[in-house]
XYZ file of N, CA, C and O in Angstrom:
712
model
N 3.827 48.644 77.232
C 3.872 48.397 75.801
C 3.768 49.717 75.045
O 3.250 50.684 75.603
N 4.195 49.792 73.910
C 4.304 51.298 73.140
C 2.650 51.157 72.131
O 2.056 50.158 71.726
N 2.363 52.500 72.015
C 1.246 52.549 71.605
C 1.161 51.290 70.494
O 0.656 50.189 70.273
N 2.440 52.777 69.750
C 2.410 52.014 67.982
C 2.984 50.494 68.182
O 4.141 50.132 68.394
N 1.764 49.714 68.039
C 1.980 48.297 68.420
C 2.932 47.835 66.703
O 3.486 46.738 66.780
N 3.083 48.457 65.531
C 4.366 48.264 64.801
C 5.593 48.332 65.067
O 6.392 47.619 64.458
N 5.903 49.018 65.823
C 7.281 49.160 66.467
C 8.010 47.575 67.064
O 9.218 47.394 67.219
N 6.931 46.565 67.323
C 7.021 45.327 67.528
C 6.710 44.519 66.481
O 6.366 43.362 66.722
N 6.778 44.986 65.162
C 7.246 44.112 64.425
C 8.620 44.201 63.446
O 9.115 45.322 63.327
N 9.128 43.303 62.884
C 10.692 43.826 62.760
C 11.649 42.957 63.050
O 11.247 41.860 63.437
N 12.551 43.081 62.995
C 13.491 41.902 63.438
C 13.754 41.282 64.612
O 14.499 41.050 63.660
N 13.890 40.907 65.371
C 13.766 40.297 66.861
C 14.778 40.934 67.539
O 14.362 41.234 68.658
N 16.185 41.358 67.333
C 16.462 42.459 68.357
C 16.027 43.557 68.559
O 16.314 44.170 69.587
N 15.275 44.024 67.667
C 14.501 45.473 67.668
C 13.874 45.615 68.596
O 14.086 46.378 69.539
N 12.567 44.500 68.349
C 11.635 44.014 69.292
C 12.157 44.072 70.908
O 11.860 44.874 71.793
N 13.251 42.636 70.929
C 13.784 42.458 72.022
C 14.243 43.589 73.033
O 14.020 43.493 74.240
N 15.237 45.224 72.164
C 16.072 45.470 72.569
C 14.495 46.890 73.362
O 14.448 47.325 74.513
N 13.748 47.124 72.484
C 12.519 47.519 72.632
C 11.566 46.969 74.303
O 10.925 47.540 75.187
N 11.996 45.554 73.975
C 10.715 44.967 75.428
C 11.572 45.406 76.663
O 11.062 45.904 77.666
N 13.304 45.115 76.466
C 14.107 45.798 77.983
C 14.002 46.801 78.019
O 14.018 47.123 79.208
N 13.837 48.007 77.130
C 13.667 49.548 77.876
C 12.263 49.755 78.390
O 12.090 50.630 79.239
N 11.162 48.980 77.926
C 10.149 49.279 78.770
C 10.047 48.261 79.477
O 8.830 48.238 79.656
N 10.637 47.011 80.250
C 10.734 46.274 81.631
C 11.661 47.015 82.236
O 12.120 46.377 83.184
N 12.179 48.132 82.120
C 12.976 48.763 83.432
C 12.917 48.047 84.726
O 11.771 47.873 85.140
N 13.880 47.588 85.467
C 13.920 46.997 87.256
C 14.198 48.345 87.875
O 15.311 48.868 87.822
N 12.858 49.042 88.626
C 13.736 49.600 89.910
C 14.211 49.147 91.144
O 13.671 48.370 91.932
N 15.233 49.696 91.213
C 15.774 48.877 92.595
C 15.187 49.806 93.693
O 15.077 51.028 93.588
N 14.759 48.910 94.960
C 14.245 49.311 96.030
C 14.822 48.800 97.175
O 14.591 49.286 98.282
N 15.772 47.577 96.944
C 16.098 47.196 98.323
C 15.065 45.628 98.509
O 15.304 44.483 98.892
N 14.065 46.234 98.089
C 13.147 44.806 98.237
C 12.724 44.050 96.533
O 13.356 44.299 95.507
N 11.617 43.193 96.619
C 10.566 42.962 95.727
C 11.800 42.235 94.770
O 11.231 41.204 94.412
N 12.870 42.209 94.292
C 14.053 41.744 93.776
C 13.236 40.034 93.746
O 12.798 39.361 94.679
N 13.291 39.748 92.208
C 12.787 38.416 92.468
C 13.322 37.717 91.364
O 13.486 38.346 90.319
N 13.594 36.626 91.416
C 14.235 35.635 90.237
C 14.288 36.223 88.712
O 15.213 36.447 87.931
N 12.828 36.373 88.648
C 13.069 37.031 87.094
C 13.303 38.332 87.078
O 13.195 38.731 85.918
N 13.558 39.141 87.773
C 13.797 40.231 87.520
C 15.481 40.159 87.412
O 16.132 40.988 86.776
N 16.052 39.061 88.120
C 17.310 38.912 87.959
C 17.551 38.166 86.519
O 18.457 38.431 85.730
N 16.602 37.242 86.371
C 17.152 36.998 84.946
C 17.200 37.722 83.718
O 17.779 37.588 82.640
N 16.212 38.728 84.355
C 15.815 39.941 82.669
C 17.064 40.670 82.407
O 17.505 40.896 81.280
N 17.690 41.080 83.683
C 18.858 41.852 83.976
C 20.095 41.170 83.195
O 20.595 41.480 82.114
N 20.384 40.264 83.990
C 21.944 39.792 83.848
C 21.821 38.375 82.685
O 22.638 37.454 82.661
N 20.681 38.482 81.834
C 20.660 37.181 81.174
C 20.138 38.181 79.545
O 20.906 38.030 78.594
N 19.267 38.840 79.388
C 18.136 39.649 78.641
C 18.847 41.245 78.580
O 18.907 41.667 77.425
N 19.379 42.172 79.611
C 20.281 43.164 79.630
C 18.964 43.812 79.431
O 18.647 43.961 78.251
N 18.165 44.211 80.284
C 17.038 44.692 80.625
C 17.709 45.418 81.759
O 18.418 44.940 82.645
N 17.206 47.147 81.482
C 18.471 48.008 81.812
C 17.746 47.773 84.114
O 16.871 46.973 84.444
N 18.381 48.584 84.966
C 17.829 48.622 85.807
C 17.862 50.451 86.154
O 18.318 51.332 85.426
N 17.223 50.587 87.488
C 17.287 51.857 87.632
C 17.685 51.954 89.327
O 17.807 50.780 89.674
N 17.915 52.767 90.413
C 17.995 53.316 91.727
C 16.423 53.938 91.608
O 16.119 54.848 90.837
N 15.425 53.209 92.596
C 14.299 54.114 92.958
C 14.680 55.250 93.798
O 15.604 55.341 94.607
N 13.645 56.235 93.394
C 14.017 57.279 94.482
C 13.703 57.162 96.034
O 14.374 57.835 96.817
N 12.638 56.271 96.525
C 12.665 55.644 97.813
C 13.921 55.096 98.375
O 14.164 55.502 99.511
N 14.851 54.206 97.816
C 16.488 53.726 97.698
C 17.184 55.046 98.123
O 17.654 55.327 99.225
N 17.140 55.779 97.009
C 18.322 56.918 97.114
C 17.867 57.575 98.908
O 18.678 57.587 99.834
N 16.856 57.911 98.979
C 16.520 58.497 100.339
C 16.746 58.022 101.442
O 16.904 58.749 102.423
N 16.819 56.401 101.518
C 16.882 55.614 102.610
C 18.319 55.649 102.732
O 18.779 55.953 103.833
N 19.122 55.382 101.756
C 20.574 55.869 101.333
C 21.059 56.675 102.236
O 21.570 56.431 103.329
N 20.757 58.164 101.408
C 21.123 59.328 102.263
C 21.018 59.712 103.477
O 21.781 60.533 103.986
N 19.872 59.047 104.184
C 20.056 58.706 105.959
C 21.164 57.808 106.105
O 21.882 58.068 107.071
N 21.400 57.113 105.613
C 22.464 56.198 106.389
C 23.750 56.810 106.012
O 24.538 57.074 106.920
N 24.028 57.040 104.934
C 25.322 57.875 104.801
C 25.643 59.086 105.897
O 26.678 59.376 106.498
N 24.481 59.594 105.899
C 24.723 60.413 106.930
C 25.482 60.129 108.187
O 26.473 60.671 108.678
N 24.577 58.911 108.649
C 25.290 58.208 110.169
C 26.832 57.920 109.996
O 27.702 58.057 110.856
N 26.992 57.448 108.558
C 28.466 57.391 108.328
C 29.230 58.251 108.553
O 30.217 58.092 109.271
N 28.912 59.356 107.968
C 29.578 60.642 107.714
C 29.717 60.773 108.978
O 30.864 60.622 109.397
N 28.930 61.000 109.704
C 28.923 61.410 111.114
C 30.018 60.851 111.819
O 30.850 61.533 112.417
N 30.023 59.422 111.742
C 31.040 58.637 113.023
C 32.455 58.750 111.782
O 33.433 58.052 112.053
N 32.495 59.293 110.963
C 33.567 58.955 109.804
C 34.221 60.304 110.460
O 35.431 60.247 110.679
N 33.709 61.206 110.710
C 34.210 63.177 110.499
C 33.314 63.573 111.759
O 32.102 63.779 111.812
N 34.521 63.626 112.996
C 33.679 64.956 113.807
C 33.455 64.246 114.939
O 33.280 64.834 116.006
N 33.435 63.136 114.864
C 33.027 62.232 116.670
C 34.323 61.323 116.935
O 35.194 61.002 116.127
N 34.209 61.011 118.239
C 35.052 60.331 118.510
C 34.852 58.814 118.781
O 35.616 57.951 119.213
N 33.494 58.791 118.357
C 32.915 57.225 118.950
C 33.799 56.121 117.839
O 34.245 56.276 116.702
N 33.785 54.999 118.777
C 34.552 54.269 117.370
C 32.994 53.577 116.728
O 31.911 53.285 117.236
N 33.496 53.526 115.550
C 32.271 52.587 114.480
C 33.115 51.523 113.711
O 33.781 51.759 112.703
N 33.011 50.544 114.218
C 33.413 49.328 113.164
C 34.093 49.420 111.525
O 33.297 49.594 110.603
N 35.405 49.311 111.255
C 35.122 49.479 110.394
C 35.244 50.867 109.340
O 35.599 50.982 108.167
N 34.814 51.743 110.270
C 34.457 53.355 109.517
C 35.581 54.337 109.892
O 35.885 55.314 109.207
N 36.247 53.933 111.203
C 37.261 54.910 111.525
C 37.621 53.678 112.884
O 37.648 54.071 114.051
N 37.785 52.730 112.657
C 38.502 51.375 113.279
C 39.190 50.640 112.399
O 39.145 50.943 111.206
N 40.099 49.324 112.941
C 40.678 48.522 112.258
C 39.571 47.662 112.309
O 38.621 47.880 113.061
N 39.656 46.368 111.294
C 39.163 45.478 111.034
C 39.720 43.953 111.971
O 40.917 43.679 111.882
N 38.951 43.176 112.696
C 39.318 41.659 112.690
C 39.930 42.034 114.685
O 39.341 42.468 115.675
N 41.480 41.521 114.387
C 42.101 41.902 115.741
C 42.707 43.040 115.947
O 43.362 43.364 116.938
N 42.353 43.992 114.462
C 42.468 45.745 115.032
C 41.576 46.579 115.103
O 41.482 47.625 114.462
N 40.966 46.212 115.785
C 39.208 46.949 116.195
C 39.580 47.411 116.974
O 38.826 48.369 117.145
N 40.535 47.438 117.904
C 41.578 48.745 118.757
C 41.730 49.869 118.430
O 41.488 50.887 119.079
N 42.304 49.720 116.993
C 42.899 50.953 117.023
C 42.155 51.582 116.140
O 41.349 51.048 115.377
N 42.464 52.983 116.243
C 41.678 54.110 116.053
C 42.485 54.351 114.377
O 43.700 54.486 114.231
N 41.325 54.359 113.102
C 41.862 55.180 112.124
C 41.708 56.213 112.252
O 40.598 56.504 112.698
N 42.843 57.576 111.909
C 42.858 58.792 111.405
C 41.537 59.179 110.487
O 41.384 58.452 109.506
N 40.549 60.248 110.682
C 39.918 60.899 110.171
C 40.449 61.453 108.324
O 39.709 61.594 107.350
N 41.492 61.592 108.388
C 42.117 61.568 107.316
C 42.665 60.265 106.278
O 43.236 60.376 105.194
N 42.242 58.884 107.088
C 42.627 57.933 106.472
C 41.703 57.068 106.375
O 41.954 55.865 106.441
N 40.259 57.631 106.169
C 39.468 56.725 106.902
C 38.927 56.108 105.235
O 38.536 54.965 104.999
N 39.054 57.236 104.257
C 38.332 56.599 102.706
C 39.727 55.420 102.507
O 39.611 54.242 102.169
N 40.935 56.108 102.809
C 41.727 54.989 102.245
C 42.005 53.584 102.792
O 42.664 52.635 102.366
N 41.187 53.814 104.006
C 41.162 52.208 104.528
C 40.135 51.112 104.019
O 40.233 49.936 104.369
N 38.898 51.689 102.958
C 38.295 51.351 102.971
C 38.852 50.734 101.204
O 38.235 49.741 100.819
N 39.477 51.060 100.644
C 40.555 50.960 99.289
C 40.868 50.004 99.890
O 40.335 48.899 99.789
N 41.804 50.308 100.618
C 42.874 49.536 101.418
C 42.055 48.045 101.028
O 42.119 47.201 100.134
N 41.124 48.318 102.480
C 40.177 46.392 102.535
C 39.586 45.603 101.224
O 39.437 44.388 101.088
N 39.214 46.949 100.048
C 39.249 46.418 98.823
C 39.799 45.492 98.451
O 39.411 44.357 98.171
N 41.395 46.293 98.431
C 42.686 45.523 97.248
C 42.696 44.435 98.003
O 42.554 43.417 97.326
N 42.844 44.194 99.482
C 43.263 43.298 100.403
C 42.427 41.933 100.129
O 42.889 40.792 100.139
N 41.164 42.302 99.897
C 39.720 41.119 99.404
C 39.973 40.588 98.323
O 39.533 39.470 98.059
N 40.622 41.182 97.601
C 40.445 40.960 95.896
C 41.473 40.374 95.403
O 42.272 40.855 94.600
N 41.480 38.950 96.038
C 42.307 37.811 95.592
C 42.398 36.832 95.027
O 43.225 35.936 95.191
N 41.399 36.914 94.168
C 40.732 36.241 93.245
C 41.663 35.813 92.287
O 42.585 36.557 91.953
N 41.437 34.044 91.534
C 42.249 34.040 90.347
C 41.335 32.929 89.484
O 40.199 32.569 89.792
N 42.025 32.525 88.457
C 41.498 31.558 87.365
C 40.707 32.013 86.542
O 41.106 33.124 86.193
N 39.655 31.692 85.973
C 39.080 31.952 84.513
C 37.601 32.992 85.462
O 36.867 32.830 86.437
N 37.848 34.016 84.413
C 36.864 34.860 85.311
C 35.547 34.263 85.065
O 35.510 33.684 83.979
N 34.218 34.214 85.879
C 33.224 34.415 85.629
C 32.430 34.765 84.486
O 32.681 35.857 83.976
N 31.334 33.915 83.874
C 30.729 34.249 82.815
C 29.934 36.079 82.829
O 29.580 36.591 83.891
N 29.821 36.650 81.750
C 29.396 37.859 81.985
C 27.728 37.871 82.588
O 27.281 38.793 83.271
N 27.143 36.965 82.283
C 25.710 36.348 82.662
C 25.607 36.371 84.391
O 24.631 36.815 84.995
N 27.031 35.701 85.147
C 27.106 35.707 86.655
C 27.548 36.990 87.205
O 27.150 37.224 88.346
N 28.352 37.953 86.591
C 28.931 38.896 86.898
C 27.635 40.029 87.179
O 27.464 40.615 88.248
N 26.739 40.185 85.893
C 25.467 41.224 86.211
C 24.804 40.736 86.804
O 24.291 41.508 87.614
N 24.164 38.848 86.944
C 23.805 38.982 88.241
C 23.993 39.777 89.792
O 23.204 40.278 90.594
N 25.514 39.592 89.731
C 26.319 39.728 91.061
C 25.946 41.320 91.096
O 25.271 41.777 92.019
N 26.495 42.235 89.893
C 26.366 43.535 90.022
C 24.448 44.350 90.348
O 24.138 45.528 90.527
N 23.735 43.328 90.309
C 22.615 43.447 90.087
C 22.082 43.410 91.431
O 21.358 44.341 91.784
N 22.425 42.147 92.500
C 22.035 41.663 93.555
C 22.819 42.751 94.429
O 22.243 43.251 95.395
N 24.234 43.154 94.073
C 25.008 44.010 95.082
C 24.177 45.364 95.468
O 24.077 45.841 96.599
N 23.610 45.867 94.269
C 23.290 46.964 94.099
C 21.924 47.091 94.477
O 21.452 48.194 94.752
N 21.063 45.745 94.520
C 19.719 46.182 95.031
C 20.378 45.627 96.648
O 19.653 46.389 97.288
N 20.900 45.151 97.363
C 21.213 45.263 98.881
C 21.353 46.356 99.438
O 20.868 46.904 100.428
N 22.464 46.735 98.276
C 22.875 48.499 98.858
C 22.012 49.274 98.607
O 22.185 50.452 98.916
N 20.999 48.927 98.068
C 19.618 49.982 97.912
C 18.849 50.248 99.413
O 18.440 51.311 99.880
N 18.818 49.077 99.901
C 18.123 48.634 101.294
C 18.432 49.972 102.339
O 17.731 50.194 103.326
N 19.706 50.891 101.905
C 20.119 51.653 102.875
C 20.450 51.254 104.339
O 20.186 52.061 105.231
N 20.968 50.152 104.615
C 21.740 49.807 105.583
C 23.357 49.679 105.670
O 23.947 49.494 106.735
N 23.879 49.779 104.637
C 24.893 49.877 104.821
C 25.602 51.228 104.714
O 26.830 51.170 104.765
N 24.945 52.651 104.551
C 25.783 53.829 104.592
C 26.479 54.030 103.134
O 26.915 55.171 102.982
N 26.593 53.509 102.480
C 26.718 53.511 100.660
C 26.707 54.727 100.026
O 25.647 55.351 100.076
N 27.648 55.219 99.434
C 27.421 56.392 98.663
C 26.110 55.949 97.788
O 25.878 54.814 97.371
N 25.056 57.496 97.557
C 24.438 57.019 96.216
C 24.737 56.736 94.958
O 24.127 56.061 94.129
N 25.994 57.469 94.882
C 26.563 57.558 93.938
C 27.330 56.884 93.607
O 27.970 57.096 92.577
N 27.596 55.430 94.687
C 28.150 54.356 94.258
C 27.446 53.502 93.512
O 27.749 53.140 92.375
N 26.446 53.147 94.173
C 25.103 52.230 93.483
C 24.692 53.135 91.914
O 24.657 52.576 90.818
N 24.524 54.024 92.050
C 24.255 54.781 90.469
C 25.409 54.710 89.686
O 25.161 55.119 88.551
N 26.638 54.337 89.836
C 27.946 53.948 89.128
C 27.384 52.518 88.681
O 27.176 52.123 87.534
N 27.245 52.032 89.562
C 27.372 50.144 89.294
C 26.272 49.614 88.401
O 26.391 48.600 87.714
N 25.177 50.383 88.462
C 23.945 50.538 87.731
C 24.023 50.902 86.503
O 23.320 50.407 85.621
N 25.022 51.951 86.280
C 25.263 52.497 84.955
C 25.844 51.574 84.501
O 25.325 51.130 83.477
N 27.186 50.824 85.010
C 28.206 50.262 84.309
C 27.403 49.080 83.639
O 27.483 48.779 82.448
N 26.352 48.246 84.907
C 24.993 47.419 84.295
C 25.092 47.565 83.278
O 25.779 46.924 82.484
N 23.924 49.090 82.968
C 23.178 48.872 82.066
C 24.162 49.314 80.785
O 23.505 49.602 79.784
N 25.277 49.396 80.664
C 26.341 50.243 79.311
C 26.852 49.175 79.279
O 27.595 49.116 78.299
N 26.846 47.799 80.147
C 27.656 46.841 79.510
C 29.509 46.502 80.077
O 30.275 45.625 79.677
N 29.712 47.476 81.011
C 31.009 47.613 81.649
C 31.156 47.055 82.737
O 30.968 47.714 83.759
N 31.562 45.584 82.821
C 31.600 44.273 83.584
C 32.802 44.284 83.879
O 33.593 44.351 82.938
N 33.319 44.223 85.227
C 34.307 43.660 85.599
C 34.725 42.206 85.504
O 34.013 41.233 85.255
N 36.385 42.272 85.822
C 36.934 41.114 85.649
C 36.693 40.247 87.170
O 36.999 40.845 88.201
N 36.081 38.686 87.274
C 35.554 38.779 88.637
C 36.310 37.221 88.228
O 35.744 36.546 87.368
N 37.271 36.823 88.709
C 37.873 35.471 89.065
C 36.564 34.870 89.860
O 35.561 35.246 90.466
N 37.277 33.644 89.433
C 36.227 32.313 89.894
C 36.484 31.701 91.134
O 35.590 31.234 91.839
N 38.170 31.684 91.540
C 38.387 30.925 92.284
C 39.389 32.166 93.468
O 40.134 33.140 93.354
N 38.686 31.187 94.715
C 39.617 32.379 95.711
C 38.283 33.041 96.688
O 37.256 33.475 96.166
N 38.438 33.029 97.641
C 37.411 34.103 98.650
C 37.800 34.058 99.803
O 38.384 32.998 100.031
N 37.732 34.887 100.847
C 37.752 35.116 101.842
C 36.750 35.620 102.749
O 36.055 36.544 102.327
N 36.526 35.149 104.023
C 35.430 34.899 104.907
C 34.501 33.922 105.297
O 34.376 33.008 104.482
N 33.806 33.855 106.325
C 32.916 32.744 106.018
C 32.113 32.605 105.111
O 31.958 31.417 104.826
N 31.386 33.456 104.382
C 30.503 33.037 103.466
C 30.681 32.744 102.466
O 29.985 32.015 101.759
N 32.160 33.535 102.099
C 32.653 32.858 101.115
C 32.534 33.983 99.446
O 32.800 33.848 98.252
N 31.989 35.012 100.332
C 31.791 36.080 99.058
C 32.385 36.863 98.962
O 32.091 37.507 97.954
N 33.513 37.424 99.727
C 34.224 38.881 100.011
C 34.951 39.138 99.144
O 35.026 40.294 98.727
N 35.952 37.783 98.450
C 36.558 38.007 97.166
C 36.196 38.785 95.962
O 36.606 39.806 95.410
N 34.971 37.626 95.707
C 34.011 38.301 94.182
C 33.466 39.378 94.241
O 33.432 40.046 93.207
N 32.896 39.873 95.395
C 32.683 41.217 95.812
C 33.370 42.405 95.848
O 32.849 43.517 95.753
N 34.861 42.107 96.023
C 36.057 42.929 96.095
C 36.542 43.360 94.729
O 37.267 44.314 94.449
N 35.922 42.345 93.840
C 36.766 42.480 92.378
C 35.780 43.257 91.575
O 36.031 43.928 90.574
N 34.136 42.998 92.391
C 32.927 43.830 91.678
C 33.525 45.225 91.837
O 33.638 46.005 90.892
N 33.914 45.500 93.131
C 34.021 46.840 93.526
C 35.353 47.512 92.887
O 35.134 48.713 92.731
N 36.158 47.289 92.626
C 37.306 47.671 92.291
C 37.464 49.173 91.515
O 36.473 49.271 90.791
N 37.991 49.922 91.429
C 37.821 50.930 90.977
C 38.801 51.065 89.568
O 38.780 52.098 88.899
């Protein structure tokens, strides 16, 4: 709460726009709990990348980097094909654009996009997973998606359409889009 307890009186977005900069969410990967999702993607209660996140991050990128540039081991995915081309070997030189590539390929989404309310959820939940540092994630991806959060720059995320079993790879594909 701010000292000058006047600053809370005033018109109600003042107030309001006042109570989200001091509920900041850091993202950690964990502790992510219902209301912290609703403050976010319902309230626009900004979020942040903890610096514990970014660190756990930068180990795993590393491992990426590693099997991405310089080894020959295959890694799923990172310098492989996907599905029934896990055979073959991507080029070291083609290895960011395969990962574009599986983007556009996901992102087949159509019909009336998503309310902006489901979308910062989505951008909210993506971004504290990828905090977890298991997936090798630029930091500087998650600090993009975070920004776009908190400035209000929502993608277009169709409703209908997915691919995979779970059923999320679509909406995910259209979060990511560049």
């Amino acid at each position: 709460m701010p000292r000058d307890r006047s600053l809370l009186r005033g018109p109600l977005w003042v107030r309001d726009t006042l109570a989200t900069v001091i509920e900041s969410k850091a993202l950690t990967g964990d502790g992510l709990v219902l209301a912290d999702v609703w403050a976010v993607a319902v309230r626009h209660a900004p979020a942040t990348l903890s610096e514990t996140a970014r660190e756990r991050m930068r180990a795993a990128r590393e491992i990426v980097e590693r099997a991405a540039h310089g080894t020959q081991e295959h890694t799923y995915g990172v310098n492989t094909g996907f599905g029934r081309f896990v055979s073959r070997s991507i080029p070291e030189e083609l290895a960011e654009e395969l990962q574009l590539r599986l983007l556009r390929s996901h992102a087949c989404g159509v019909g009336e996009p998503y309310p902006a309310e489901i979308v910062r959820a989505a951008m909210l939940l993506r971004a504290n997973a990828l905090a977890k540092g298991y997936s090798g994630a630029h930091v500087s991806t998650v600090e993009l998606l975070v920004d776009c959060l908190n400035r209000g720059v929502l993608p277009r995320v169709p409703s209908r359409g997915s691919v995979g079993a779970s059923g999320d790879l679509a909406p995910l594909a259209h979060l990511a889009l560049p």
